[in-house]
Amino acid sequence: MRILTKEINAKLDQEVELAGWVAGRRDHGKIIFIDLRDRGGLAQLVFGPKTEAEVYRLGESLRPEWVIRIKGEVKKRPVGMENPELETGQYEVAVKEIQILNRSDPPPFPLETDGYEISEETRLKYRYLDLRRPRLQRNIKLRSEFTRRVRDFLFSHDFVEIETPLLTKSTPEGARDFIVPSRLHPGKFFALPQSPQQYKQLLMVAGFERYFQIARAIRDEDLRADRGFEHTQIDLEMSFVTREEVMALDEAMIIAVVESFGYQIKTKPFPVFSYQEAKEKFGSDRFDLRSEEEKAKGVLAFAWVVDFPFFEKDEKGEWTPTHNPFSAPKEEHLEWLLEGENIGAIVANQYDLVCNGYEVGGGSIRSHQPEVLKAVFRIIGYKDEEIERQFGHLLEAFRYGVPPHGGLAHGIERLLMTMTGETYLREVQAFPQTSSGRTSVMDAPSEIDEKQLAELHLRVIEPKSDSKKN
Ligand code: ASP
């Protein structure tokens, strides 16, 4: 039976069967060393003078990334030949049988380095190879374990995991929507969710009280190091809660999960700054509280920012929510909101979590009264018919006994970036987009054929050459 390379440590002088990829090969004339890589790590294989001639010949033929299965005997490495850097570094396997399961073209770039030196385009074109490198294996496995622990925490706090649709209606979260044409309803379109915001609020109307989802958020916005078209959120919502209660539960989750991986958190409970204070003290609401020494030690400095202005002026001089329109105003500013007065001074019941200079989460206590929500939409310039058309479903739901509620969402990639010290989102996502907005490996966006276009009732207008990038 096949075992993992790391298991050879307990198998001295025993025969083992291993399978994996050729990660490296050193040919010393009469002796060949092969590093065999599997999901658990690396082990050194040896083909030497005592190896049967046919097996030796096959050993000689091996090249990087070939897939092999071997049988052999676990031996202690000769004194002075141990490799303390390797988990299996005290041992090696003298190969007795070998089967070549598959050959590989020479990889387009080395896989044993951390990969930062290779261009993004090449790495993402061959992402399935890039992902073989140990650093990315670690990051992606950390991500999987991280979400597992988040789920465990939330389940143990009585949350229900509920999926919400991907084909939906646009929810304004400040970005452009990705649009999906409908075949059955000519001229009509779905939007991919910028977040499950409205659905999670509807789940509060539906009486679930504690919802979460590891949710994909899809936004057509300018790409940056820490932002892709798609990211994943830990999205939650709770009924009958105050802002402090949401923040406390969330903080307990972040602390439990992050510390379970051995990370050190700078200050607990997390310090809380008002937006105003943050701007005055740090000149930004995405500040980094770590000292230089703490940066070297990988400390995580979380802090809350609260009391954001509800609205700001956009480039056209119109009011727009700083976060999203579903937030409630602070109690004392409710009148202003309803009357449309002192708009710039209205404070939202919003909270953001920052860590090491990144915004790693945000949420709010929501408006649960239809007239408050309507007042927000009016301030941001919607006419009554438009409010009805875009948000009639939510306002209608709010007529049927909606509990007070609030919640928040964390960007999983940004949390993982702070934990791993990575500065690009692509280092913690399996198949990220390139910075020019194309997919990894598969060549999308791409053209579709005439038949598909016709089925979708679409005609493509050739872009003018100077507007191709928009
Ligand atoms: N939907 C919000 C976001 O994606 C988070 C929230 O307010 O719960 O940023």
Short mmCIF file of C-alpha atoms and ligand atoms in Angstrom, two decimals:
data_model
loop_
_atom_site.label_atom_id
_atom_site.label_comp_id
_atom_site.label_asym_id
_atom_site.label_seq_id
_atom_site.Cartn_x
_atom_site.Cartn_y
_atom_site.Cartn_z
CA MET A 1 0.00 0.00 0.00
CA ARG A 2 1.23 3.47 -0.81
CA ILE A 3 2.31 5.62 2.13
CA LEU A 4 3.29 9.31 2.22
CA THR A 5 6.92 10.34 2.06
CA LYS A 6 6.77 11.82 5.58
CA GLU A 7 5.78 8.42 6.94
CA ILE A 8 9.14 6.83 6.07
CA ASN A 9 10.57 8.25 9.31
CA ALA A 10 8.78 5.45 11.18
CA LYS A 11 9.74 2.69 8.72
CA LEU A 12 13.50 2.19 9.09
CA ASP A 13 14.70 -0.98 7.34
CA GLN A 14 11.20 -1.71 6.08
CA GLU A 15 9.94 -1.93 2.55
CA VAL A 16 7.64 0.94 1.55
CA GLU A 17 5.68 1.99 -1.49
CA LEU A 18 5.69 5.68 -2.45
CA ALA A 19 4.15 7.65 -5.32
CA GLY A 20 4.55 11.23 -6.45
CA TRP A 21 6.45 13.63 -8.67
CA VAL A 22 10.15 13.91 -9.42
CA ALA A 23 11.04 17.21 -7.74
CA GLY A 24 14.77 17.06 -8.30
CA ARG A 25 17.47 14.78 -9.63
CA ARG A 26 21.19 14.61 -8.88
CA ASP A 27 23.19 12.17 -10.98
CA HIS A 28 26.62 11.39 -9.51
CA GLY A 29 27.64 8.80 -12.12
CA LYS A 30 27.29 5.63 -10.10
CA ILE A 31 24.58 6.92 -7.88
CA ILE A 32 21.41 8.89 -8.66
CA PHE A 33 19.38 10.81 -6.08
CA ILE A 34 15.78 11.66 -6.79
CA ASP A 35 13.66 13.95 -4.61
CA LEU A 36 10.16 12.54 -4.63
CA ARG A 37 7.37 14.99 -3.83
CA ASP A 38 3.88 14.13 -2.68
CA ARG A 39 1.20 16.04 -0.82
CA GLY A 40 2.99 15.49 2.47
CA GLY A 41 6.49 16.63 1.54
CA LEU A 42 9.68 15.19 0.04
CA ALA A 43 11.80 12.07 0.40
CA GLN A 44 15.12 11.16 -1.14
CA LEU A 45 15.23 8.08 -3.37
CA VAL A 46 18.52 6.38 -4.19
CA PHE A 47 19.53 4.34 -7.21
CA GLY A 48 23.06 2.92 -6.68
CA PRO A 49 25.43 0.10 -7.55
CA LYS A 50 23.21 -2.43 -5.77
CA THR A 51 20.13 -1.41 -7.70
CA GLU A 52 19.01 -3.89 -10.35
CA ALA A 53 20.23 -2.76 -13.80
CA GLU A 54 16.78 -2.26 -15.35
CA VAL A 55 15.57 -0.23 -12.35
CA TYR A 56 18.76 1.84 -12.45
CA ARG A 57 18.25 2.50 -16.14
CA LEU A 58 14.73 3.77 -15.48
CA GLY A 59 16.07 5.90 -12.61
CA GLU A 60 18.53 7.47 -15.06
CA SER A 61 15.74 8.35 -17.44
CA LEU A 62 13.70 10.30 -14.86
CA ARG A 63 13.17 14.01 -15.44
CA PRO A 64 11.52 16.79 -13.40
CA GLU A 65 7.79 16.38 -12.76
CA TRP A 66 7.55 12.82 -14.04
CA VAL A 67 5.04 10.82 -12.02
CA ILE A 68 6.35 7.60 -10.52
CA ARG A 69 5.50 4.83 -8.11
CA ILE A 70 8.34 3.00 -6.36
CA LYS A 71 8.98 0.25 -3.87
CA GLY A 72 12.13 0.37 -1.81
CA GLU A 73 13.76 -0.01 1.56
CA VAL A 74 14.05 2.83 4.07
CA LYS A 75 17.67 3.36 5.13
CA LYS A 76 19.40 5.78 7.45
CA ARG A 77 21.40 8.30 5.40
CA PRO A 78 25.18 7.93 5.72
CA VAL A 79 26.67 10.14 8.46
CA GLY A 80 27.19 13.68 7.17
CA MET A 81 24.62 13.24 4.41
CA GLU A 82 21.57 14.12 6.52
CA ASN A 83 19.44 17.12 5.57
CA PRO A 84 18.13 18.85 8.71
CA GLU A 85 15.94 21.16 6.58
CA LEU A 86 13.82 18.25 5.42
CA GLU A 87 11.30 16.42 7.60
CA THR A 88 12.53 13.11 6.17
CA GLY A 89 16.13 14.33 6.07
CA GLN A 90 17.56 11.49 8.22
CA TYR A 91 16.41 8.81 5.82
CA GLU A 92 16.42 7.76 2.19
CA VAL A 93 14.76 5.01 0.21
CA ALA A 94 16.85 2.49 -1.77
CA VAL A 95 14.68 1.84 -4.80
CA LYS A 96 13.93 -1.78 -5.71
CA GLU A 97 11.04 -1.41 -8.14
CA ILE A 98 9.89 1.55 -10.18
CA GLN A 99 6.95 2.25 -12.40
CA ILE A 100 6.79 5.39 -14.52
CA LEU A 101 3.14 6.48 -14.35
CA ASN A 102 3.52 9.53 -16.56
CA ARG A 103 6.12 11.68 -18.21
CA SER A 104 6.15 15.49 -18.14
CA ASP A 105 7.32 18.15 -20.53
CA PRO A 106 10.05 20.23 -18.91
CA PRO A 107 8.16 22.70 -16.68
CA PRO A 108 8.23 26.30 -17.99
CA PHE A 109 9.65 27.58 -14.70
CA PRO A 110 11.28 26.15 -11.59
CA LEU A 111 8.89 24.83 -8.95
CA GLU A 112 11.24 24.59 -6.01
CA THR A 113 11.63 28.37 -5.57
CA ASP A 114 8.98 30.55 -3.93
CA GLY A 115 8.03 31.79 -7.41
CA TYR A 116 8.02 35.56 -6.80
CA GLU A 117 10.70 35.97 -9.47
CA ILE A 118 8.46 34.65 -12.26
CA SER A 119 6.09 36.89 -14.21
CA GLU A 120 2.47 36.81 -13.09
CA GLU A 121 1.25 36.01 -16.58
CA THR A 122 3.42 32.91 -16.91
CA ARG A 123 2.63 31.71 -13.40
CA LEU A 124 -1.12 32.02 -13.93
CA LYS A 125 -1.05 30.48 -17.41
CA TYR A 126 0.48 27.37 -15.82
CA ARG A 127 -1.20 27.81 -12.47
CA TYR A 128 -1.61 24.04 -11.97
CA LEU A 129 2.19 23.81 -11.97
CA ASP A 130 2.72 27.00 -10.01
CA LEU A 131 0.44 25.56 -7.30
CA ARG A 132 2.84 22.62 -6.88
CA ARG A 133 5.39 24.88 -5.22
CA PRO A 134 5.55 24.36 -1.43
CA ARG A 135 4.67 27.97 -0.58
CA LEU A 136 1.40 27.85 -2.50
CA GLN A 137 0.59 24.36 -1.24
CA ARG A 138 0.97 25.80 2.27
CA ASN A 139 -1.15 28.89 1.55
CA ILE A 140 -3.99 26.98 -0.08
CA LYS A 141 -4.03 24.35 2.66
CA LEU A 142 -4.02 27.10 5.29
CA ARG A 143 -7.00 28.63 3.55
CA SER A 144 -8.90 25.34 3.67
CA GLU A 145 -8.11 24.81 7.34
CA PHE A 146 -8.94 28.45 8.12
CA THR A 147 -12.44 28.21 6.68
CA ARG A 148 -12.95 24.87 8.46
CA ARG A 149 -12.18 26.50 11.82
CA VAL A 150 -14.40 29.48 11.04
CA ARG A 151 -17.23 27.08 10.24
CA ASP A 152 -16.61 25.12 13.45
CA PHE A 153 -16.76 28.33 15.50
CA LEU A 154 -19.94 29.55 13.87
CA PHE A 155 -21.70 26.17 14.08
CA SER A 156 -20.85 26.00 17.76
CA HIS A 157 -22.50 29.42 18.17
CA ASP A 158 -25.78 28.30 16.65
CA PHE A 159 -25.29 29.72 13.15
CA VAL A 160 -26.87 28.09 10.11
CA GLU A 161 -24.89 27.93 6.86
CA ILE A 162 -27.13 28.92 3.96
CA GLU A 163 -26.24 29.35 0.30
CA THR A 164 -27.78 32.22 -1.62
CA PRO A 165 -28.13 32.49 -5.41
CA LEU A 166 -25.34 33.45 -7.77
CA LEU A 167 -27.79 34.43 -10.49
CA THR A 168 -29.50 37.36 -8.91
CA LYS A 169 -30.39 41.01 -9.14
CA SER A 170 -27.82 43.68 -8.70
CA THR A 171 -27.16 44.83 -5.11
CA PRO A 172 -25.33 48.13 -4.92
CA GLU A 173 -22.06 47.66 -3.03
CA GLY A 174 -20.17 50.38 -4.78
CA ALA A 175 -18.79 48.39 -7.72
CA ARG A 176 -20.05 47.57 -11.22
CA ASP A 177 -21.97 44.35 -11.64
CA PHE A 178 -21.03 41.39 -13.74
CA ILE A 179 -24.09 40.77 -15.88
CA VAL A 180 -25.47 37.48 -17.21
CA PRO A 181 -27.94 37.63 -20.11
CA SER A 182 -31.11 35.58 -19.85
CA ARG A 183 -32.02 33.15 -22.64
CA LEU A 184 -35.59 32.65 -21.46
CA HIS A 185 -36.31 36.33 -20.90
CA PRO A 186 -35.06 38.26 -23.93
CA GLY A 187 -33.45 41.57 -23.10
CA LYS A 188 -33.30 40.79 -19.38
CA PHE A 189 -30.23 40.15 -17.28
CA PHE A 190 -29.09 38.63 -14.04
CA ALA A 191 -26.32 40.19 -12.01
CA LEU A 192 -23.71 38.16 -10.15
CA PRO A 193 -23.78 39.11 -6.45
CA GLN A 194 -21.40 41.78 -5.19
CA SER A 195 -22.29 40.24 -1.83
CA PRO A 196 -25.24 38.25 -0.44
CA GLN A 197 -26.38 41.40 1.36
CA GLN A 198 -30.06 41.48 0.46
CA TYR A 199 -30.52 37.72 0.67
CA LYS A 200 -29.00 37.55 4.12
CA GLN A 201 -31.34 40.30 5.25
CA LEU A 202 -34.25 38.33 3.75
CA LEU A 203 -33.06 35.32 5.77
CA MET A 204 -33.47 37.46 8.88
CA VAL A 205 -37.03 38.21 7.78
CA ALA A 206 -37.37 34.44 7.32
CA GLY A 207 -36.55 33.88 10.99
CA PHE A 208 -33.14 32.13 10.86
CA GLU A 209 -31.67 34.73 13.26
CA ARG A 210 -28.06 33.55 12.80
CA TYR A 211 -26.87 33.01 9.23
CA PHE A 212 -23.46 32.55 7.74
CA GLN A 213 -22.01 31.65 4.39
CA ILE A 214 -18.56 31.28 2.92
CA ALA A 215 -19.73 33.37 0.01
CA ARG A 216 -18.25 34.42 -3.30
CA ALA A 217 -18.46 38.18 -3.92
CA ILE A 218 -18.09 39.24 -7.54
CA ARG A 219 -17.37 42.84 -8.41
CA ASP A 220 -16.28 44.56 -11.57
CA GLU A 221 -13.87 47.07 -10.13
CA ASP A 222 -10.38 48.30 -10.77
CA LEU A 223 -7.91 45.58 -9.87
CA ARG A 224 -5.26 46.10 -7.24
CA ALA A 225 -2.79 43.93 -5.37
CA ASP A 226 -5.39 43.14 -2.71
CA ARG A 227 -8.45 43.11 -4.96
CA GLY A 228 -9.68 40.74 -7.67
CA PHE A 229 -12.98 40.42 -9.54
CA GLU A 230 -13.85 37.56 -7.22
CA HIS A 231 -13.18 37.21 -3.56
CA THR A 232 -14.59 35.05 -0.82
CA GLN A 233 -16.29 36.39 2.26
CA ILE A 234 -17.12 35.01 5.66
CA ASP A 235 -20.57 36.56 5.55
CA LEU A 236 -22.80 36.65 8.62
CA GLU A 237 -25.98 38.23 9.85
CA MET A 238 -27.78 38.15 13.21
CA SER A 239 -31.18 39.26 14.49
CA PHE A 240 -32.00 41.10 17.74
CA VAL A 241 -28.44 42.33 18.23
CA THR A 242 -26.67 45.58 18.99
CA ARG A 243 -23.58 46.76 17.21
CA GLU A 244 -21.50 45.79 20.24
CA GLU A 245 -22.90 42.27 20.24
CA VAL A 246 -22.05 41.68 16.57
CA MET A 247 -18.56 43.07 17.08
CA ALA A 248 -18.02 40.96 20.22
CA LEU A 249 -19.07 37.71 18.57
CA ASP A 250 -17.02 38.43 15.49
CA GLU A 251 -13.98 39.41 17.54
CA ALA A 252 -14.26 36.16 19.52
CA MET A 253 -14.32 34.24 16.23
CA ILE A 254 -11.31 36.03 14.77
CA ILE A 255 -9.30 35.60 17.98
CA ALA A 256 -10.20 31.91 18.36
CA VAL A 257 -9.38 31.04 14.77
CA VAL A 258 -6.26 33.14 14.33
CA GLU A 259 -4.75 32.09 17.67
CA SER A 260 -5.50 28.44 16.98
CA PHE A 261 -2.86 28.71 14.22
CA GLY A 262 -0.34 30.12 16.69
CA TYR A 263 -0.46 33.74 15.57
CA GLN A 264 0.10 36.50 18.10
CA ILE A 265 -2.48 39.30 18.28
CA LYS A 266 -1.12 42.67 19.35
CA THR A 267 -4.00 43.97 21.49
CA LYS A 268 -7.07 42.24 22.92
CA PRO A 269 -9.81 43.25 23.12
CA PHE A 270 -9.32 44.95 19.75
CA PRO A 271 -8.96 48.72 20.13
CA VAL A 272 -11.86 50.77 18.76
CA PHE A 273 -11.36 54.07 16.93
CA SER A 274 -14.00 56.36 15.54
CA TYR A 275 -13.56 57.14 11.85
CA GLN A 276 -12.75 60.72 12.87
CA GLU A 277 -10.07 59.60 15.34
CA ALA A 278 -8.55 57.23 12.82
CA LYS A 279 -8.31 59.98 10.20
CA GLU A 280 -6.73 62.40 12.67
CA LYS A 281 -4.33 59.88 14.21
CA PHE A 282 -3.31 57.82 11.20
CA GLY A 283 -4.51 59.85 8.23
CA SER A 284 -6.39 56.77 7.05
CA ASP A 285 -9.05 54.29 8.10
CA ARG A 286 -6.76 51.40 7.06
CA PHE A 287 -3.91 51.90 9.45
CA ASP A 288 -1.18 49.60 10.66
CA LEU A 289 -0.66 49.55 14.44
CA ARG A 290 2.45 47.35 14.41
CA SER A 291 5.92 48.49 15.44
CA GLU A 292 8.78 47.61 13.09
CA GLU A 293 9.74 44.75 15.38
CA GLU A 294 6.20 43.39 15.42
CA LYS A 295 6.18 43.47 11.60
CA ALA A 296 9.20 41.14 11.64
CA LYS A 297 7.56 38.85 14.13
CA GLY A 298 4.37 38.44 12.14
CA VAL A 299 2.14 39.97 14.83
CA LEU A 300 -1.45 40.74 13.83
CA ALA A 301 -2.75 44.15 14.94
CA PHE A 302 -6.53 44.20 14.68
CA ALA A 303 -8.63 47.30 15.39
CA TRP A 304 -12.20 48.37 14.84
CA VAL A 305 -13.22 51.57 13.14
CA VAL A 306 -16.74 52.78 13.91
CA ASP A 307 -18.99 55.78 13.28
CA PHE A 308 -18.38 56.30 9.59
CA PRO A 309 -20.12 59.10 7.79
CA PHE A 310 -23.13 57.52 6.10
CA PHE A 311 -22.71 59.45 2.85
CA GLU A 312 -19.97 61.08 0.83
CA LYS A 313 -20.06 63.01 -2.44
CA ASP A 314 -19.07 61.07 -5.54
CA GLU A 315 -17.12 62.55 -8.45
CA LYS A 316 -20.36 63.96 -9.91
CA GLY A 317 -21.09 65.73 -6.64
CA GLU A 318 -23.93 63.38 -5.73
CA TRP A 319 -24.41 61.69 -2.38
CA THR A 320 -23.39 58.05 -2.24
CA PRO A 321 -23.14 55.70 0.77
CA THR A 322 -19.58 55.28 2.08
CA HIS A 323 -20.37 51.57 2.58
CA ASN A 324 -23.79 50.33 1.59
CA PRO A 325 -27.28 51.78 1.66
CA PHE A 326 -28.67 49.14 4.01
CA SER A 327 -26.95 50.48 7.14
CA ALA A 328 -29.00 52.20 9.82
CA PRO A 329 -28.08 55.74 10.84
CA LYS A 330 -27.13 56.41 14.43
CA GLU A 331 -30.30 56.80 16.45
CA GLU A 332 -29.66 60.52 17.05
CA HIS A 333 -29.33 61.17 13.29
CA LEU A 334 -32.52 59.41 12.26
CA GLU A 335 -34.48 62.65 11.95
CA TRP A 336 -31.84 64.18 9.67
CA LEU A 337 -31.95 61.12 7.47
CA LEU A 338 -35.74 61.09 7.24
CA GLU A 339 -35.79 64.83 6.49
CA GLY A 340 -32.77 64.74 4.18
CA GLU A 341 -30.97 67.36 6.32
CA ASN A 342 -27.31 67.64 7.39
CA ILE A 343 -26.60 64.74 5.08
CA GLY A 344 -22.83 64.98 5.32
CA ALA A 345 -23.02 64.82 9.13
CA ILE A 346 -25.17 61.69 9.38
CA VAL A 347 -23.22 58.86 10.99
CA ALA A 348 -23.90 55.24 10.05
CA ASN A 349 -24.06 52.33 12.44
CA GLN A 350 -21.17 50.82 10.53
CA TYR A 351 -18.02 49.06 11.74
CA ASP A 352 -14.93 47.98 9.85
CA LEU A 353 -12.18 45.67 11.04
CA VAL A 354 -8.65 46.57 10.03
CA CYS A 355 -5.52 44.49 10.41
CA ASN A 356 -1.94 45.40 9.53
CA GLY A 357 -3.04 48.15 7.14
CA TYR A 358 -5.81 46.21 5.40
CA GLU A 359 -9.55 46.48 5.71
CA VAL A 360 -10.35 42.85 6.56
CA GLY A 361 -14.03 43.17 7.34
CA GLY A 362 -17.00 45.44 7.61
CA GLY A 363 -20.64 45.48 8.44
CA SER A 364 -23.44 47.37 10.08
CA ILE A 365 -26.67 47.36 11.99
CA ARG A 366 -29.27 47.67 9.25
CA SER A 367 -32.31 49.79 8.68
CA HIS A 368 -35.24 47.52 9.28
CA GLN A 369 -37.96 50.09 8.74
CA PRO A 370 -39.02 50.58 5.12
CA GLU A 371 -39.29 54.36 5.44
CA VAL A 372 -35.71 54.66 6.72
CA LEU A 373 -34.41 52.57 3.83
CA LYS A 374 -36.46 54.63 1.38
CA ALA A 375 -35.03 57.84 2.82
CA VAL A 376 -31.51 56.52 2.13
CA PHE A 377 -32.39 55.71 -1.47
CA ARG A 378 -33.90 59.17 -1.95
CA ILE A 379 -30.75 60.84 -0.63
CA ILE A 380 -28.63 58.90 -3.11
CA GLY A 381 -30.82 60.15 -5.90
CA TYR A 382 -33.35 57.41 -6.61
CA LYS A 383 -36.85 58.42 -7.71
CA ASP A 384 -39.74 56.59 -6.04
CA GLU A 385 -40.48 54.41 -9.11
CA GLU A 386 -36.84 53.45 -9.31
CA ILE A 387 -36.76 52.52 -5.61
CA GLU A 388 -39.79 50.33 -6.25
CA ARG A 389 -38.22 48.72 -9.32
CA GLN A 390 -34.82 48.06 -7.75
CA PHE A 391 -35.72 47.37 -4.13
CA GLY A 392 -39.49 46.78 -4.08
CA HIS A 393 -38.90 43.15 -3.06
CA LEU A 394 -36.94 44.19 0.04
CA LEU A 395 -39.33 46.95 1.04
CA GLU A 396 -42.20 44.52 0.64
CA ALA A 397 -40.45 41.88 2.78
CA PHE A 398 -39.89 44.57 5.39
CA ARG A 399 -43.65 44.95 5.73
CA TYR A 400 -43.90 41.45 7.26
CA GLY A 401 -42.40 41.68 10.71
CA VAL A 402 -38.69 42.15 10.10
CA PRO A 403 -36.54 41.80 13.23
CA PRO A 404 -33.84 44.37 13.95
CA HIS A 405 -30.65 42.88 12.57
CA GLY A 406 -27.05 43.45 11.65
CA GLY A 407 -24.00 41.59 10.48
CA LEU A 408 -20.75 41.81 8.67
CA ALA A 409 -18.44 40.19 6.16
CA HIS A 410 -14.72 39.46 6.10
CA GLY A 411 -12.61 39.14 3.00
CA ILE A 412 -10.97 35.75 3.48
CA GLU A 413 -8.10 36.55 1.13
CA ARG A 414 -7.16 39.71 3.00
CA LEU A 415 -7.24 37.88 6.34
CA LEU A 416 -4.98 35.21 4.88
CA MET A 417 -2.69 37.85 3.39
CA THR A 418 -2.16 39.34 6.84
CA MET A 419 -1.54 35.90 8.32
CA THR A 420 0.91 34.73 5.65
CA GLY A 421 2.52 38.12 5.05
CA GLU A 422 1.66 37.86 1.35
CA THR A 423 1.11 41.19 -0.39
CA TYR A 424 -0.89 39.93 -3.37
CA LEU A 425 -4.34 38.39 -3.28
CA ARG A 426 -3.26 35.90 -5.97
CA GLU A 427 -0.94 34.18 -3.48
CA VAL A 428 -3.86 32.92 -1.39
CA GLN A 429 -6.38 32.10 -4.15
CA ALA A 430 -6.08 28.91 -6.23
CA PHE A 431 -7.08 30.37 -9.60
CA PRO A 432 -6.93 34.17 -9.42
CA GLN A 433 -7.40 36.64 -12.23
CA THR A 434 -4.41 38.33 -13.79
CA SER A 435 -3.96 42.02 -13.10
CA SER A 436 -5.33 42.67 -16.60
CA GLY A 437 -8.55 40.90 -15.62
CA ARG A 438 -8.18 37.54 -17.35
CA THR A 439 -8.63 34.10 -15.85
CA SER A 440 -5.87 31.73 -14.81
CA VAL A 441 -5.18 28.88 -17.25
CA MET A 442 -8.42 29.25 -19.22
CA ASP A 443 -8.50 32.01 -21.72
CA ALA A 444 -11.48 34.04 -20.49
CA PRO A 445 -13.11 36.38 -21.16
CA SER A 446 -13.40 34.93 -24.65
CA GLU A 447 -15.71 35.18 -27.63
CA ILE A 448 -18.81 33.04 -27.84
CA ASP A 449 -20.20 31.71 -31.12
CA GLU A 450 -23.00 33.27 -33.17
CA LYS A 451 -25.47 30.60 -32.12
CA GLN A 452 -24.96 31.31 -28.43
CA LEU A 453 -25.24 35.04 -29.06
CA ALA A 454 -28.50 34.53 -30.92
CA GLU A 455 -29.91 32.33 -28.14
CA LEU A 456 -29.14 35.08 -25.67
CA HIS A 457 -30.66 37.75 -27.93
CA LEU A 458 -27.35 39.59 -28.07
CA ARG A 459 -25.40 41.39 -30.78
CA VAL A 460 -21.83 42.50 -30.22
CA ILE A 461 -20.97 46.10 -31.08
CA GLU A 462 -17.34 46.12 -32.18
CA PRO A 463 -15.42 48.21 -29.66
CA LYS A 464 -13.73 51.33 -31.03
CA SER A 465 -10.04 50.66 -31.00
CA ASP A 466 -9.31 53.33 -28.37
CA SER A 467 -12.04 52.13 -26.01
CA LYS A 468 -11.08 48.45 -26.03
CA LYS A 469 -9.71 48.57 -22.53
CA ASN A 470 -12.86 49.99 -20.91
N1 ASP B 1 -22.21 43.21 2.34
C1 ASP B 1 -21.17 43.95 2.99
C2 ASP B 1 -19.90 43.87 2.15
O1 ASP B 1 -19.78 43.00 1.31
C3 ASP B 1 -20.83 43.45 4.34
C4 ASP B 1 -21.94 43.66 5.32
O2 ASP B 1 -22.32 44.83 5.54
O3 ASP B 1 -22.37 42.68 5.93
O4 ASP B 1 -18.99 44.65 2.35
#
